[in-house]
CSV table of N, CA and C and ligand atoms in Angstrom, one decimal:
chain,number,residue,atom,x,y,z
A,182,MET,N,-2.6,8.1,10.8
A,182,MET,CA,-3.1,6.8,10.5
A,182,MET,C,-2.4,5.7,11.2
A,183,ARG,N,-3.1,4.8,11.7
A,183,ARG,CA,-2.5,3.7,12.4
A,183,ARG,C,-1.8,2.7,11.5
A,184,ASN,N,-1.0,1.8,12.0
A,184,ASN,CA,-0.5,0.8,11.2
A,184,ASN,C,-1.6,0.0,10.6
A,185,SER,N,-1.3,-0.6,9.5
A,185,SER,CA,-2.3,-1.5,8.8
A,185,SER,C,-1.7,-2.8,8.6
A,186,ASN,N,-2.4,-3.7,8.0
A,186,ASN,CA,-1.9,-5.0,7.8
A,186,ASN,C,-1.9,-5.3,6.3
A,187,CYS,N,-0.9,-6.0,5.8
A,187,CYS,CA,-0.8,-6.4,4.4
A,187,CYS,C,-2.0,-7.2,4.1
A,188,LEU,N,-2.6,-6.9,2.9
A,188,LEU,CA,-3.8,-7.6,2.5
A,188,LEU,C,-3.4,-9.0,1.9
A,189,SER,N,-2.1,-9.2,1.7
A,189,SER,CA,-1.7,-10.4,1.1
A,189,SER,C,-1.1,-11.4,2.2
A,190,CYS,N,-0.2,-10.9,3.0
A,190,CYS,CA,0.4,-11.8,4.0
A,190,CYS,C,0.1,-11.5,5.4
A,191,LYS,N,-0.7,-10.4,5.6
A,191,LYS,CA,-1.1,-10.0,7.0
A,191,LYS,C,0.0,-9.4,7.8
A,192,ALA,N,1.2,-9.2,7.3
A,192,ALA,CA,2.2,-8.6,8.0
A,192,ALA,C,1.8,-7.1,8.3
A,193,GLU,N,2.4,-6.6,9.4
A,193,GLU,CA,2.1,-5.2,9.8
A,193,GLU,C,2.8,-4.3,8.9
A,194,ILE,N,2.1,-3.3,8.4
A,194,ILE,CA,2.8,-2.3,7.5
A,194,ILE,C,2.7,-0.9,8.2
A,195,GLY,N,3.8,-0.3,8.5
A,195,GLY,CA,3.8,1.0,9.1
A,195,GLY,C,3.5,2.1,8.1
A,196,VAL,N,2.5,2.9,8.4
A,196,VAL,CA,2.1,3.9,7.5
A,196,VAL,C,2.4,5.3,8.1
A,197,GLU,N,3.1,6.1,7.4
A,197,GLU,CA,3.5,7.4,8.0
A,197,GLU,C,2.2,8.2,8.3
A,198,SER,N,2.3,9.0,9.4
A,198,SER,CA,1.2,9.8,9.8
A,198,SER,C,0.8,10.8,8.8
A,199,ASP,N,1.7,11.2,7.9
A,199,ASP,CA,1.4,12.1,6.9
A,199,ASP,C,1.2,11.5,5.5
A,200,ALA,N,0.9,10.2,5.5
A,200,ALA,CA,0.6,9.5,4.3
A,200,ALA,C,-0.5,10.2,3.6
A,201,PHE,N,-0.5,10.2,2.3
A,201,PHE,CA,-1.5,10.9,1.5
A,201,PHE,C,-2.2,9.9,0.6
A,202,VAL,N,-3.4,10.2,0.2
A,202,VAL,CA,-4.2,9.3,-0.6
A,202,VAL,C,-3.5,9.2,-2.0
A,203,GLY,N,-3.4,7.9,-2.4
A,203,GLY,CA,-2.7,7.7,-3.6
A,203,GLY,C,-1.2,7.2,-3.4
A,204,GLU,N,-0.7,7.4,-2.2
A,204,GLU,CA,0.6,7.0,-1.9
A,204,GLU,C,0.7,5.5,-2.0
A,205,ILE,N,1.8,5.0,-2.5
A,205,ILE,CA,2.0,3.5,-2.6
A,205,ILE,C,2.9,3.1,-1.4
A,206,VAL,N,2.4,2.1,-0.7
A,206,VAL,CA,3.2,1.6,0.5
A,206,VAL,C,3.5,0.2,0.2
A,207,GLU,N,4.8,-0.2,0.4
A,207,GLU,CA,5.1,-1.6,0.1
A,207,GLU,C,5.2,-2.4,1.3
A,208,CYS,N,4.7,-3.6,1.3
A,208,CYS,CA,4.8,-4.5,2.5
A,208,CYS,C,6.2,-4.9,2.7
A,209,PRO,N,6.7,-4.7,3.9
A,209,PRO,CA,8.2,-5.0,4.2
A,209,PRO,C,8.4,-6.5,4.1
A,210,ASP,N,7.4,-7.3,4.2
A,210,ASP,CA,7.5,-8.7,4.3
A,210,ASP,C,7.5,-9.4,2.9
A,211,CYS,N,6.4,-9.2,2.1
A,211,CYS,CA,6.2,-9.8,0.9
A,211,CYS,C,6.4,-8.9,-0.3
A,212,GLY,N,6.5,-7.6,-0.1
A,212,GLY,CA,6.7,-6.7,-1.2
A,212,GLY,C,5.4,-6.3,-1.9
A,213,GLU,N,4.3,-6.7,-1.4
A,213,GLU,CA,3.0,-6.4,-2.1
A,213,GLU,C,2.8,-4.9,-2.0
A,214,GLU,N,2.4,-4.3,-3.1
A,214,GLU,CA,2.2,-2.8,-3.0
A,214,GLU,C,0.8,-2.5,-2.7
A,215,HIS,N,0.6,-1.5,-1.8
A,215,HIS,CA,-0.7,-1.1,-1.4
A,215,HIS,C,-0.9,0.4,-1.6
A,216,GLU,N,-2.1,0.8,-2.0
A,216,GLU,CA,-2.3,2.2,-2.3
A,216,GLU,C,-3.1,2.7,-1.1
A,217,VAL,N,-2.8,3.9,-0.6
A,217,VAL,CA,-3.5,4.6,0.4
A,217,VAL,C,-4.8,5.1,-0.1
A,218,ASN,N,-5.9,4.7,0.5
A,218,ASN,CA,-7.2,5.2,0.0
A,218,ASN,C,-7.9,5.9,1.2
A,219,GLU,N,-8.9,6.6,0.9
A,219,GLU,CA,-9.7,7.3,1.9
A,219,GLU,C,-11.1,6.8,1.9
A,220,THR,N,-11.6,6.3,3.0
A,220,THR,CA,-12.9,5.8,3.1
A,220,THR,C,-13.6,6.5,4.3
A,221,ASN,N,-14.7,7.1,4.0
A,221,ASN,CA,-15.4,7.8,5.0
A,221,ASN,C,-14.6,8.7,5.9
A,222,GLY,N,-13.6,9.4,5.3
A,222,GLY,CA,-12.8,10.3,6.0
A,222,GLY,C,-11.6,9.8,6.7
A,223,SER,N,-11.4,8.4,6.6
A,223,SER,CA,-10.2,7.9,7.3
A,223,SER,C,-9.4,7.1,6.2
A,224,LEU,N,-8.1,7.1,6.4
A,224,LEU,CA,-7.3,6.4,5.5
A,224,LEU,C,-7.3,4.9,5.7
A,225,SER,N,-7.2,4.2,4.6
A,225,SER,CA,-7.1,2.8,4.6
A,225,SER,C,-6.2,2.3,3.5
A,226,LEU,N,-5.8,1.0,3.6
A,226,LEU,CA,-5.0,0.5,2.5
A,226,LEU,C,-5.8,-0.4,1.6
A,227,GLY,N,-5.5,-0.3,0.3
A,227,GLY,CA,-6.0,-1.2,-0.6
A,227,GLY,C,-4.9,-1.7,-1.5
A,228,LEU,N,-5.1,-2.8,-2.2
A,228,LEU,CA,-4.1,-3.2,-3.1
A,228,LEU,C,-3.9,-2.2,-4.3
A,229,ALA,N,-2.7,-2.0,-4.5
A,229,ALA,CA,-2.4,-1.0,-5.6
A,229,ALA,C,-2.7,-1.6,-6.9
A,230,PRO,N,-3.2,-0.8,-7.8
A,230,PRO,CA,-3.5,-1.3,-9.2
A,230,PRO,C,-2.2,-1.7,-9.8
A,231,GLU,N,-2.3,-2.8,-10.5
A,231,GLU,CA,-1.1,-3.3,-11.2
A,231,GLU,C,-0.8,-2.5,-12.4
A,232,ILE,N,0.4,-2.1,-12.5
A,232,ILE,CA,0.8,-1.3,-13.6
A,232,ILE,C,1.8,-2.1,-14.4
A,233,GLU,N,1.5,-2.3,-15.6
A,233,GLU,CA,2.5,-3.0,-16.5
A,233,GLU,C,3.7,-2.1,-16.8
A,234,GLU,N,4.8,-2.6,-16.4
A,234,GLU,CA,6.0,-1.9,-16.7
A,234,GLU,C,6.9,-2.6,-17.7
A,235,SER,N,7.6,-1.8,-18.5
A,235,SER,CA,8.6,-2.4,-19.3
A,235,SER,C,9.9,-2.4,-18.7
A,236,TRP,N,10.5,-3.5,-18.5
A,236,TRP,CA,11.8,-3.6,-17.9
A,236,TRP,C,13.0,-3.5,-18.9
A,237,GLY,N,12.6,-3.3,-20.1
A,237,GLY,CA,13.6,-3.1,-21.2
A,237,GLY,C,14.3,-4.4,-21.5
A,238,GLU,N,13.7,-5.5,-21.4
A,238,GLU,CA,14.4,-6.7,-21.8
A,238,GLU,C,14.4,-6.9,-23.3
B,593,ZN,ZN1,2.8,-8.7,2.8
């Protein structure tokens, strides 16, 4: 897979050649999380679904 661009800030995101569908890739610039998707047989990035986490506050 080639590098892709952040859907939020357009920064380049390096994606490992062995990235797998469902892997979460974080933008090195703004920290936006992207999920690796497969579209028509090729991998692409989409915004990761937001998951509510409890930080134990
Ligand atoms: Zn970004």
